[in-house]
Short mmCIF file of C-alpha atoms and ligand atoms in Angstrom, two decimals:
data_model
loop_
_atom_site.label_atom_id
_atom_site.label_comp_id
_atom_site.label_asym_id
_atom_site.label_seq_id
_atom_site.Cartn_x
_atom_site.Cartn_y
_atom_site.Cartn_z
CA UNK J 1 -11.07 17.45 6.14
CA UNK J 2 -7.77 16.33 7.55
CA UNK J 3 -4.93 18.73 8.43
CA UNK J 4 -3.21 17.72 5.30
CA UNK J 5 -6.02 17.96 2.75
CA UNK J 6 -6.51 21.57 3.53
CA UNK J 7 -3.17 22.69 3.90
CA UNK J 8 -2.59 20.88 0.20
CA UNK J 9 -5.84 22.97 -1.27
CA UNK J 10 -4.31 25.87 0.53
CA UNK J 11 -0.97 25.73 -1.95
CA UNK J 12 -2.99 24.50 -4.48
CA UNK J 13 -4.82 27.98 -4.81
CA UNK J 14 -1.43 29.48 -4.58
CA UNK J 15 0.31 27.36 -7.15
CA UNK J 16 -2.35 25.72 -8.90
CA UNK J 17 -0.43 22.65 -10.26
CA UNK J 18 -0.91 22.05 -14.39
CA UNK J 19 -3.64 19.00 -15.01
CA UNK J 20 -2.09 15.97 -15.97
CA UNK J 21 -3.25 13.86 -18.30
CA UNK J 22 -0.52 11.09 -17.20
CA UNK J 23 2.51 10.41 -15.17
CA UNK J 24 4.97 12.74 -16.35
CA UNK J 25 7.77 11.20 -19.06
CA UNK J 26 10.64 12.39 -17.72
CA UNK J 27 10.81 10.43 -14.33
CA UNK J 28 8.89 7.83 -14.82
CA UNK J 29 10.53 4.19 -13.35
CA UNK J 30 12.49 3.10 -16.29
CA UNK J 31 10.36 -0.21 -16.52
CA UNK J 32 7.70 2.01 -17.00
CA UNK J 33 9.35 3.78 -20.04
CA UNK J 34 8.50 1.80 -23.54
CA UNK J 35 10.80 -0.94 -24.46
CA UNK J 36 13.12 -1.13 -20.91
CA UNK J 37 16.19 -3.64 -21.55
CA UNK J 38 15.08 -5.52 -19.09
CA UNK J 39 18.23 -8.40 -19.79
CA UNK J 40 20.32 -5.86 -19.47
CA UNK J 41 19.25 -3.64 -16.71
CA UNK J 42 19.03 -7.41 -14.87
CA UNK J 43 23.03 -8.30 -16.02
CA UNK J 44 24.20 -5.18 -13.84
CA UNK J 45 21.57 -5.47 -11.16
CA UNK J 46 23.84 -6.52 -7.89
CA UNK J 47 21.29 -8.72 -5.94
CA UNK J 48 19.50 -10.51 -9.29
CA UNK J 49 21.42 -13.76 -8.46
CA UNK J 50 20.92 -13.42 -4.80
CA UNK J 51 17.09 -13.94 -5.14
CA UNK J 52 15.04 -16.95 -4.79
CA UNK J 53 13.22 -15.98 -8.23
CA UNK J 54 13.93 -15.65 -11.61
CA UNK J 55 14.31 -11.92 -12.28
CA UNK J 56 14.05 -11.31 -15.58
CA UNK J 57 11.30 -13.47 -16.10
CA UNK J 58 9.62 -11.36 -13.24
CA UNK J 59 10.13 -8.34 -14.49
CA UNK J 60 8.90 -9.16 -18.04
CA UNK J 61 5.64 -10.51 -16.37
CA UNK J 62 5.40 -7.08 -13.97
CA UNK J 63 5.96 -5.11 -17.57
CA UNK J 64 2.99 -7.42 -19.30
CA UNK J 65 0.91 -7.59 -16.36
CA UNK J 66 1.26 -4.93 -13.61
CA UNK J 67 2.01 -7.45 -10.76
CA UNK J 68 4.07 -10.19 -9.56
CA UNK J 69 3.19 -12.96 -6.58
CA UNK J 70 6.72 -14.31 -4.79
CA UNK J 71 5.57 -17.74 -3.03
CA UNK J 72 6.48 -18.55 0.48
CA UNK J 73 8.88 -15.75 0.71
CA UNK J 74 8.21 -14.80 4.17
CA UNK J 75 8.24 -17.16 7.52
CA UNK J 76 5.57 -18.14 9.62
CA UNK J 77 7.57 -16.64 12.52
CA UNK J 78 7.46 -13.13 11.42
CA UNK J 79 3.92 -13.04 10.67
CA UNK J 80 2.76 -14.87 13.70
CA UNK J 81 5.00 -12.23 15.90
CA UNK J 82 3.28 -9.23 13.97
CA UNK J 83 -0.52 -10.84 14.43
CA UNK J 84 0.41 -11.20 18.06
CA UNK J 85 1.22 -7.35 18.35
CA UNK J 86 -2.15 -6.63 16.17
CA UNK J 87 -3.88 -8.90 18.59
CA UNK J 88 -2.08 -6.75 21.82
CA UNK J 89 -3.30 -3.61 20.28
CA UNK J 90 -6.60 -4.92 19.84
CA UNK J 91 -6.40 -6.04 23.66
CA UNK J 92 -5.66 -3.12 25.21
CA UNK J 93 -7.01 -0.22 22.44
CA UNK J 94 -7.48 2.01 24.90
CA UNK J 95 -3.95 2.58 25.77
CA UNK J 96 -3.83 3.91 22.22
CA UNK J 97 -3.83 6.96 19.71
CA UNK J 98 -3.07 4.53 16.56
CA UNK J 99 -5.82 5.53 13.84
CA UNK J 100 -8.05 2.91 12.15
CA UNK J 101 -10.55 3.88 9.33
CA UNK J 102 -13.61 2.92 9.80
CA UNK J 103 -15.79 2.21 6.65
CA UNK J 104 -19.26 1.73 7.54
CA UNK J 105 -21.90 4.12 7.88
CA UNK J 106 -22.26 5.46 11.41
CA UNK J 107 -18.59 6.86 11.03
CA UNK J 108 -18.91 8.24 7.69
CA UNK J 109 -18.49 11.81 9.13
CA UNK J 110 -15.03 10.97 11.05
CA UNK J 111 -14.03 7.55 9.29
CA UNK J 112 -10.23 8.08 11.06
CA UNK J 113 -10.33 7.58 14.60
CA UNK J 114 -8.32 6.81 17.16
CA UNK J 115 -8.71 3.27 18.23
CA UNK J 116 -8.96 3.93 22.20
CA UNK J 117 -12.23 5.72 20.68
CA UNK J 118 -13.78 2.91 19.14
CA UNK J 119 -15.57 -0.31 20.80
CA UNK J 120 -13.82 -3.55 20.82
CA UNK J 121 -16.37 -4.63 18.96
CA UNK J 122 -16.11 -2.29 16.27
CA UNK J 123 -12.49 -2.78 15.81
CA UNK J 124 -12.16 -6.17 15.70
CA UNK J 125 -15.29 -6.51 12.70
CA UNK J 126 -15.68 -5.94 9.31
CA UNK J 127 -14.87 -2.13 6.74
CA UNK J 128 -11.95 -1.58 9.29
CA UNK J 129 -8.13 -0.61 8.28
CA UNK J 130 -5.43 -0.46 10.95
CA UNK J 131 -3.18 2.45 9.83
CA UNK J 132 0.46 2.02 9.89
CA UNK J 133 0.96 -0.13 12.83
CA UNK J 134 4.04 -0.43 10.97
CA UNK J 135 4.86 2.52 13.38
CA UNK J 136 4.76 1.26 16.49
CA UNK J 137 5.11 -2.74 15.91
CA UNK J 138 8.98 -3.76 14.92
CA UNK J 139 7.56 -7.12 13.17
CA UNK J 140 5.68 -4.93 10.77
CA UNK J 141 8.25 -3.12 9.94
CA UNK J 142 9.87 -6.33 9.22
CA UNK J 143 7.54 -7.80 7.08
CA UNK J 144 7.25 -4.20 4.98
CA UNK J 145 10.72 -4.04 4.25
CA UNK J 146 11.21 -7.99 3.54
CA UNK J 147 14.09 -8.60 2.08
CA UNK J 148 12.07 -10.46 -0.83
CA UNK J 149 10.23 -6.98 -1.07
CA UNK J 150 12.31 -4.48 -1.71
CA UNK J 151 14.63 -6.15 -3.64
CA UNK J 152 11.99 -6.60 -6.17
CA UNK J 153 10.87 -2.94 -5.50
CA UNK J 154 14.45 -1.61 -6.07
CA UNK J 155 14.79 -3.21 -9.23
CA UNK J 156 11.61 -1.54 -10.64
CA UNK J 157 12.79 2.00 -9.57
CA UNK J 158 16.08 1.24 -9.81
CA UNK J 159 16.70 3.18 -6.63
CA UNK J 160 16.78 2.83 -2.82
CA UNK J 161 13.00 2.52 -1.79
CA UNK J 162 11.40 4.06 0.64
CA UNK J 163 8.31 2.61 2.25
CA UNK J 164 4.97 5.02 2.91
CA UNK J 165 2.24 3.45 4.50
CA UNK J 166 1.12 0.12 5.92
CA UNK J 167 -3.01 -1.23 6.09
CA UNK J 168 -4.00 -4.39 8.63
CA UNK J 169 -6.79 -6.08 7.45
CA UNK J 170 -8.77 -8.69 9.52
CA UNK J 171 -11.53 -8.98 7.00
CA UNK J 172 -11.65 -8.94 3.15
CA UNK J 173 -12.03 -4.41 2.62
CA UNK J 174 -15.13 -5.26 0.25
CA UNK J 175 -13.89 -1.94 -1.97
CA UNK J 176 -14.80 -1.01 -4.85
CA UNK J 177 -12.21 -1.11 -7.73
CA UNK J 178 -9.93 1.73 -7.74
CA UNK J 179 -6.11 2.56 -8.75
CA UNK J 180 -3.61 3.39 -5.83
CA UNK J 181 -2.22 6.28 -7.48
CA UNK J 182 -4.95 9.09 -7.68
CA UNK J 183 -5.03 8.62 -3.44
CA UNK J 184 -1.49 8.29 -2.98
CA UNK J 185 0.22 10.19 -4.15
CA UNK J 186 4.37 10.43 -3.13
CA UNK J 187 6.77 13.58 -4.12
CA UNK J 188 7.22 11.69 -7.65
CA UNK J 189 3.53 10.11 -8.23
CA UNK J 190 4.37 7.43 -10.79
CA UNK J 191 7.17 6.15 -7.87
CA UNK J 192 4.47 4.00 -6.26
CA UNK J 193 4.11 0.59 -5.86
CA UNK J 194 2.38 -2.21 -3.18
CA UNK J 195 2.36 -4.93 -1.83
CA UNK J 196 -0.07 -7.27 -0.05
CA UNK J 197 1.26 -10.01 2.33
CA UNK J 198 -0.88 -12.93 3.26
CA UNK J 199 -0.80 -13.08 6.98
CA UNK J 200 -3.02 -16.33 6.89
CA UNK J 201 -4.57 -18.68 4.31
CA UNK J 202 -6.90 -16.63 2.14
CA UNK J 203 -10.06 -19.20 1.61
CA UNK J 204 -12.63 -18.63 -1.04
CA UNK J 205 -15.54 -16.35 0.28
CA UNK J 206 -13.87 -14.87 2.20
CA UNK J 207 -13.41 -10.81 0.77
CA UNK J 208 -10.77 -11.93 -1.98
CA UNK J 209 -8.67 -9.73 -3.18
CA UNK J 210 -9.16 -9.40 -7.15
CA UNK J 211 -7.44 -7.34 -9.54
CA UNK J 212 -7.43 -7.02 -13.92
CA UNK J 213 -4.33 -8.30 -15.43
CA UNK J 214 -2.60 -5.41 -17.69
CA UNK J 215 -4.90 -2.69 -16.23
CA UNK J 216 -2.13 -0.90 -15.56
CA UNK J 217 -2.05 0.26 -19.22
CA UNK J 218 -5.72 1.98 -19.37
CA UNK J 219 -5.94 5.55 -20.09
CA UNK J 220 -5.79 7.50 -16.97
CA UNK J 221 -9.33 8.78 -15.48
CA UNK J 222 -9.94 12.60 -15.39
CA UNK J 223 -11.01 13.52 -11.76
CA UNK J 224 -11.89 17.12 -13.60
CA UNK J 225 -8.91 18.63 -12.13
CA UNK J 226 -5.89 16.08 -13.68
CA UNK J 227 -5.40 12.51 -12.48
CA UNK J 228 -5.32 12.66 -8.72
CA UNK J 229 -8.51 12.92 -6.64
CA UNK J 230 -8.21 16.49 -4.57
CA UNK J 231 -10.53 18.87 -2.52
CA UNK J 232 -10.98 20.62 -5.99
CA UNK J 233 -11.73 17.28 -7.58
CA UNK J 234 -15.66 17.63 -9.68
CA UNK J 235 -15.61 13.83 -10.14
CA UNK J 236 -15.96 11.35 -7.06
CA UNK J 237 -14.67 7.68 -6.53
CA UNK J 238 -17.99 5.99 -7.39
CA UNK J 239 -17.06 7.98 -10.83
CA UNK J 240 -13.78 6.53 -10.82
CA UNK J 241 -15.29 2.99 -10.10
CA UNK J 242 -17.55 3.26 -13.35
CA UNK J 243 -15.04 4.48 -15.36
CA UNK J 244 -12.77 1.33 -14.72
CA UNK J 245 -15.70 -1.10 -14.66
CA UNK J 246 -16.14 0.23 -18.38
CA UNK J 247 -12.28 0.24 -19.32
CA UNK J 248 -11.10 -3.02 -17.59
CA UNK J 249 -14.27 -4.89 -19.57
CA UNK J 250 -12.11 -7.40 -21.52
CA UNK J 251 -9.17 -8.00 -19.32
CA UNK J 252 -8.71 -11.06 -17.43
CA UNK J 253 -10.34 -10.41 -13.48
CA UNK J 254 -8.44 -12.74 -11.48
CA UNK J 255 -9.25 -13.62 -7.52
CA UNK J 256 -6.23 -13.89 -5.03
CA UNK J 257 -6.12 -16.93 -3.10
CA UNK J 258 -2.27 -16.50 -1.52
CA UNK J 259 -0.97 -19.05 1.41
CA UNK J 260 -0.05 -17.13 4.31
CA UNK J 261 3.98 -16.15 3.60
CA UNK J 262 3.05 -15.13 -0.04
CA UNK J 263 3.25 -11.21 -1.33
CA UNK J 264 1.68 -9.56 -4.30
CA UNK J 265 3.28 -6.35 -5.40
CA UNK J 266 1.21 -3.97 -7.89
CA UNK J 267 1.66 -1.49 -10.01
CA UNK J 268 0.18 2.35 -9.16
CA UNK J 269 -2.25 1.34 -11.91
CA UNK J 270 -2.88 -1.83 -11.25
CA UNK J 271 -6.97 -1.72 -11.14
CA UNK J 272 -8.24 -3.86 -8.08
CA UNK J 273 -10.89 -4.00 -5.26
CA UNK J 274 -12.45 -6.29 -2.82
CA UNK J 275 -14.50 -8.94 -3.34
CA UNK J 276 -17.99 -9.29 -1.15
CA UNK J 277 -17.60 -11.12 1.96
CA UNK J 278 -19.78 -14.01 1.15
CA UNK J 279 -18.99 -15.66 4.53
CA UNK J 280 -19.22 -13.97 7.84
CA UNK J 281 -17.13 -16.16 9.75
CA UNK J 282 -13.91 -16.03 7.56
CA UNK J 283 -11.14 -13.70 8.44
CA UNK J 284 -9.03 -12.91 5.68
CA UNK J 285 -6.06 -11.15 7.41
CA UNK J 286 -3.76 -9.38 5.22
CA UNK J 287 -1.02 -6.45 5.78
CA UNK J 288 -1.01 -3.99 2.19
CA UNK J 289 2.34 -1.42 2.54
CA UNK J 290 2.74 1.26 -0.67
CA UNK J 291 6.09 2.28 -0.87
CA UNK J 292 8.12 4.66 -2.98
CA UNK J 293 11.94 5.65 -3.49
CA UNK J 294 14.02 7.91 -2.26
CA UNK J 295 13.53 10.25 -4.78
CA UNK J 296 9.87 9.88 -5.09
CA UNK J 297 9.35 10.25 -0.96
CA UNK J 298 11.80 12.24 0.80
CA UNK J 299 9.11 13.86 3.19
CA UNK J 300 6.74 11.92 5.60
CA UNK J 301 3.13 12.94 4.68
CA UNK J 302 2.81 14.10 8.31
CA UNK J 303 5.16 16.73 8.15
CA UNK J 304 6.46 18.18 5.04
CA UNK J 305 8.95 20.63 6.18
CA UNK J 306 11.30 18.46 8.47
CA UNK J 307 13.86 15.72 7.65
CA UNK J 308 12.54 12.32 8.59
CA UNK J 309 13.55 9.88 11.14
CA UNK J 310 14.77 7.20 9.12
CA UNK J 311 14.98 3.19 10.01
CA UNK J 312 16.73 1.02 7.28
CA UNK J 313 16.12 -2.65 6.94
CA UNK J 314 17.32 -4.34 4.02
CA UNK J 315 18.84 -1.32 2.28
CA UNK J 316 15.40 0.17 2.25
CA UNK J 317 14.49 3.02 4.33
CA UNK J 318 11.26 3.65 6.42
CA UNK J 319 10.33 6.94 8.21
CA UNK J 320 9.34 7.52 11.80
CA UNK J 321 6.04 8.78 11.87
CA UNK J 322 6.04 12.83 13.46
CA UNK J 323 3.19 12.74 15.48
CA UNK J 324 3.02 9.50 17.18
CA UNK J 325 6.49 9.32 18.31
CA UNK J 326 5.92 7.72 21.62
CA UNK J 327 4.79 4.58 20.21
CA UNK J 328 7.24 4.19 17.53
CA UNK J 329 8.95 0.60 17.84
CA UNK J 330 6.81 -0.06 21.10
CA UNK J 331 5.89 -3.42 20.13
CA UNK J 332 8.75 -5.67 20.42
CA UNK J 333 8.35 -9.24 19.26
CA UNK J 334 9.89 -8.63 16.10
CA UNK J 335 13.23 -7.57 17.75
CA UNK J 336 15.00 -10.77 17.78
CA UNK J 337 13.43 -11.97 14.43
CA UNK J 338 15.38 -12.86 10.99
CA UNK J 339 14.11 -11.64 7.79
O1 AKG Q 1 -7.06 -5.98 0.31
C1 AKG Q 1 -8.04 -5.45 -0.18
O2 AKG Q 1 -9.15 -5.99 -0.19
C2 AKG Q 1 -7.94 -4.09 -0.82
C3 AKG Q 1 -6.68 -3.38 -0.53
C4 AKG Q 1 -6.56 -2.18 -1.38
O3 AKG Q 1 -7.23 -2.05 -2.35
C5 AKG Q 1 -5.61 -1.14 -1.10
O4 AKG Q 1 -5.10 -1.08 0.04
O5 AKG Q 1 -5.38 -0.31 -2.00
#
């Protein structure tokens, strides 16, 4: 069990928190609230007729749905700059501490490890997640805090955001269906939202990304202890996964085949998984970042106590992470890069 998780069941025994049955009324996003006047929270929003989108009409579809996709939003540049840092780390992995998880079997006792521990091999295959390279590579903190991005973001919380955490995928994660928000979980929980950037083409077979339109709205599953999955949790993920098999039967299952430059952004609740890979050879390389705002994630996960180093792009903020501070910003291609 990680540092974290233990020091979390350690003031859980001390002030065990009250089970939720949901996200708590009084601070959830206002969107989230019923009936939001969505015209007129959009009339006195400053940047709604700065954007390339319509949006009102996006956030009535976000309300309705639980996502939104913004076409060709990002350039070619950007990505290709942060794929060219992946592609260094990958290179010279063991120059560095940078965690990946590691889903497959023969690490399923220490699935984080640092990726100067782990073959090339290994790395560069299938059930792996790059974990916040966002960190150390400038271009990914670019493409998190896209201007496209957060704007969106902001108008859902209607507050500065703040981003969490960032996953590189190579390969399609093959997952099983899940909701973000019982694993993470920011200061205010139901402040959470992601997105998923297309850093390439994503081609048919090749891990898709698919997701149930309105499953935002489902019930919330009891882990036994409330709705986040703890150390003191009786039910398990595989649990989890049956329970929104059973609730999601009905709603429209829809595949995501983005062009690289497009971004999905979901809801906490938004139920969604990985498909099979159902051809070896195809990469489908993706970046997912979960962010929150500043009132929902004021503390890096790392370190609780301390005030965070903060970056801003784009009026959103991002935190340096505590306790791999020698790599942070270490990969530079993104430096001279527009947004
Ligand atoms: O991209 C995928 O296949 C899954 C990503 C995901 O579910 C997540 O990061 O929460």
């Amino acid at each position: 069990m990680s540092f974290v998780n233990k020091a979390r069941q350690a003031y859980n025994k001390l002030f065990p928190a009250p089970v939720l049955t949901d996200f708590p009324a009084e601070n959830l996003p206002w969107i989230d609230k019923k009936n939001p006047d969505i015209e007129g929270f959009v009339r006195q929003f400053p940047k709604a007729t700065q954007l390339p989108y319509d949006l009102t009409e996006k956030l009535h579809f976000w309300k309705e749905n639980g996502y939104v996709i913004l076409e060709k939003v990002i350039s070619d540049e950007l990505i290709d700059a942060y794929l060219a840092d992946v592609q260094e780390l990958i290179d010279d992995h063991k120059k560095y501490d940078i965690n990946i998880r590691i889903d497959r079997p023969e690490y399923s006792k220490h699935p984080v490890m640092k990726v100067r521990d782990v073959p090339r091999e290994i790395i560069e295959g299938q059930y792996i997640k790059i974990m916040d390279f966002h960190n150390a590579s400038v271009a990914g903190k670019k493409l998190m805090l896209h201007k496209a991005i957060v704007s969106f973001l902001e108008a859902i919380f209607n507050e500065k955001v703040v981003a969490m955490q960032s996953l590189t995928f190579l390969y399609g994660s093959q997952q099983e269906t899940h909701q973000d928000f019982p694993y993470v979980v920011p200061q205010v929980p139901s402040h959470l939202a992601a997105s998923w950037i297309a850093l390439e083409d994503v081609k048919a077979g090749s891990g898709e990304l698919h997701y149930f339109v309105g499953s935002h709205k489902i019930p919330k599953f009891d882990w036994g202890n409330g709705i986040f999955f703890t150390g003191e949790s009786s039910k398990n993920p595989t649990d989890f996964g049956r329970y929104l098999s059973a609730k999601c039967e009905g709603f429209e299952r829809k595949t995501l085949l983005l062009k690289k430059g497009d971004v999905l952004i979901w809801h906490a609740a938004l139920a969604h998984g990985g498909e099979p890979i159902l051809d070896d050879s195809l990469t489908r390389k993706s970046y997912v970042c979960h962010y929150s705002s500043a009132q929902g994630y004021f503390r890096h996960r790392h370190d609780l106590v301390n005030e965070p180093v903060r970056y801003n792009l784009n009026g959103a903020d991002v935190f340096a992470d505590p306790k791999l501070k020698e790599y942070e910003n270490s990969f530079k291609r993104g430096e001279s890069l527009n947004q």
